[in-house]
Amino acid sequence: QVQLVQSGAEVKKPGASVKVSCKTSGYTFTNYALSWVRQAPGQGLEWMGWISPYNGNTNYAQKFQGRFTMITDTSTNTAYMELRSLRSDDTAVYYCARVLGGGTLTPNWFDPWGQGTRVTVSS
Amino acid sequence: QSVLTQSPSVSGAPGQRVTISCTGSTSNIGAGYDVHWYQQIPGTAPKLLIYGNNNRPSGVPDRFSGSKSGTSASLAITGLQAEDEADYYCQSYDRSLSGSWVFGGGTKLTVL
């Protein structure tokens, strides 16, 4: 079955960077884009961006442009995200999710999701 | 504030029907973009519940259904069960944000 397994929790100081991995299995990695979504404590979901493992194309949410990078490694079927210049309000659970569907008026949807990686930013 | 607006909470007794609304604007749902729904049980990752307004992935019970009209969408749950207690999120696309996928703020469903 399709699985996305993320790396473990991280604790970082303000100003530092964090890198989270998302190892996929059960499908052809290059056939589907992957997206990153975060959820601050007690808050809703926030889309951060997507990446195509096929050609490396990316689309970043405006809010994160400049300090957020997504890459993929097709040799290990793994996606990575890096968030730099961390602030306390970056404390959240970060999810990767496979991107499905899409069309002219049909936004892509996300299925399945990784288990999430908790990132805590604290001095 | 989320681009898509959901009521913070809704509740119902076992066996009842509840609806969860998701209100957008003319730059997202009202522009014709479809809506998807996710269920998130506390402490776990979101799970796709409905895609393309009213389509259920394999394994999702037919007690869950979706609809869309104008600038809003709704998720209906019939025959409420204790296991339905969770947070529910709507998702669509907003063309005013340089092309961005957007979520609602979430609705917490309590089964009484």
Short mmCIF file of N, CA, C and O in Angstrom, two decimals, chain A residues 1 14 18-19 21-22 25 43 53 58-61 75 81-82 86 91 97 101 105 110 112-113 118 120-121 123:
data_model
loop_
_atom_site.label_atom_id
_atom_site.label_comp_id
_atom_site.label_asym_id
_atom_site.label_seq_id
_atom_site.Cartn_x
_atom_site.Cartn_y
_atom_site.Cartn_z
N GLN A 1 0.84 -1.18 0.00
CA GLN A 1 0.00 0.00 0.00
C GLN A 1 0.89 1.25 0.00
O GLN A 1 2.05 1.20 0.38
N PRO A 14 15.60 29.59 17.49
CA PRO A 14 15.25 30.63 16.52
C PRO A 14 16.45 30.99 15.66
O PRO A 14 17.58 31.08 16.15
N VAL A 18 15.69 23.73 9.65
CA VAL A 18 15.26 22.36 9.89
C VAL A 18 15.03 21.67 8.56
O VAL A 18 14.57 22.30 7.59
N LYS A 19 15.38 20.38 8.51
CA LYS A 19 15.16 19.59 7.31
C LYS A 19 14.35 18.36 7.71
O LYS A 19 14.71 17.65 8.66
N SER A 21 12.37 14.80 6.24
CA SER A 21 12.31 13.88 5.12
C SER A 21 10.97 13.16 5.08
O SER A 21 10.27 13.03 6.10
N CYS A 22 10.63 12.67 3.90
CA CYS A 22 9.37 11.97 3.66
C CYS A 22 9.67 10.83 2.70
O CYS A 22 9.82 11.06 1.50
N SER A 25 6.68 4.88 -0.45
CA SER A 25 6.72 3.50 -0.96
C SER A 25 5.34 3.11 -1.44
O SER A 25 4.34 3.75 -1.08
N GLN A 43 -4.22 24.72 15.72
CA GLN A 43 -4.65 25.50 14.56
C GLN A 43 -5.02 24.61 13.38
O GLN A 43 -4.95 23.38 13.47
N PRO A 53 8.44 15.20 -8.39
CA PRO A 53 9.66 14.38 -8.45
C PRO A 53 10.07 14.05 -9.88
O PRO A 53 11.22 13.69 -10.13
N THR A 58 8.60 23.11 -8.88
CA THR A 58 8.06 23.44 -7.56
C THR A 58 7.08 24.60 -7.66
O THR A 58 7.10 25.38 -8.61
N ASN A 59 6.22 24.68 -6.65
CA ASN A 59 5.32 25.81 -6.50
C ASN A 59 5.25 26.10 -5.01
O ASN A 59 4.80 25.26 -4.24
N TYR A 60 5.71 27.27 -4.62
CA TYR A 60 5.76 27.63 -3.20
C TYR A 60 4.63 28.59 -2.88
O TYR A 60 4.37 29.54 -3.64
N ALA A 61 4.00 28.38 -1.75
CA ALA A 61 3.04 29.38 -1.27
C ALA A 61 3.79 30.68 -1.03
O ALA A 61 4.93 30.68 -0.54
N SER A 75 16.41 8.40 -6.28
CA SER A 75 17.12 7.14 -6.03
C SER A 75 16.61 6.46 -4.76
O SER A 75 16.75 5.24 -4.61
N MET A 81 12.03 18.68 2.86
CA MET A 81 11.73 20.09 2.95
C MET A 81 12.71 20.71 3.93
O MET A 81 13.11 20.08 4.92
N GLU A 82 13.11 21.93 3.64
CA GLU A 82 13.98 22.67 4.54
C GLU A 82 13.36 24.04 4.78
O GLU A 82 13.00 24.75 3.83
N LEU A 86 14.25 30.00 11.24
CA LEU A 86 13.09 29.59 12.02
C LEU A 86 12.71 30.61 13.08
O LEU A 86 13.57 31.23 13.71
N THR A 91 6.72 26.78 14.89
CA THR A 91 6.43 25.58 15.67
C THR A 91 5.13 24.96 15.16
O THR A 91 4.08 25.61 15.17
N ALA A 97 2.35 15.00 1.79
CA ALA A 97 1.17 14.32 1.27
C ALA A 97 1.31 14.15 -0.23
O ALA A 97 1.82 15.05 -0.91
N GLY A 101 -5.16 13.89 -8.59
CA GLY A 101 -6.22 14.56 -9.31
C GLY A 101 -5.81 15.88 -9.92
O GLY A 101 -4.66 16.10 -10.27
N LEU A 105 -10.95 23.11 -13.09
CA LEU A 105 -11.58 23.68 -11.90
C LEU A 105 -11.56 22.71 -10.73
O LEU A 105 -12.26 22.91 -9.75
N PHE A 110 -5.04 15.73 -1.59
CA PHE A 110 -3.89 15.13 -0.94
C PHE A 110 -4.27 13.78 -0.31
O PHE A 110 -5.12 13.71 0.56
N PRO A 112 -2.19 9.67 0.23
CA PRO A 112 -2.33 9.82 1.68
C PRO A 112 -1.37 10.87 2.22
O PRO A 112 -0.65 11.51 1.45
N TRP A 113 -1.37 10.97 3.54
CA TRP A 113 -0.49 11.90 4.24
C TRP A 113 0.54 11.10 5.05
O TRP A 113 0.27 9.98 5.48
N ARG A 118 6.88 16.75 14.12
CA ARG A 118 6.73 17.91 15.02
C ARG A 118 8.04 18.69 15.04
O ARG A 118 9.09 18.13 15.35
N THR A 120 9.67 21.97 16.85
CA THR A 120 9.51 22.95 17.92
C THR A 120 10.65 23.96 17.83
O THR A 120 11.83 23.57 17.77
N VAL A 121 10.30 25.22 17.79
CA VAL A 121 11.29 26.29 17.74
C VAL A 121 11.25 27.03 19.06
O VAL A 121 10.24 27.64 19.42
N SER A 123 13.96 28.95 22.20
CA SER A 123 15.29 29.34 22.67
C SER A 123 15.62 28.64 23.99
O SER A 123 16.74 28.72 24.48
#
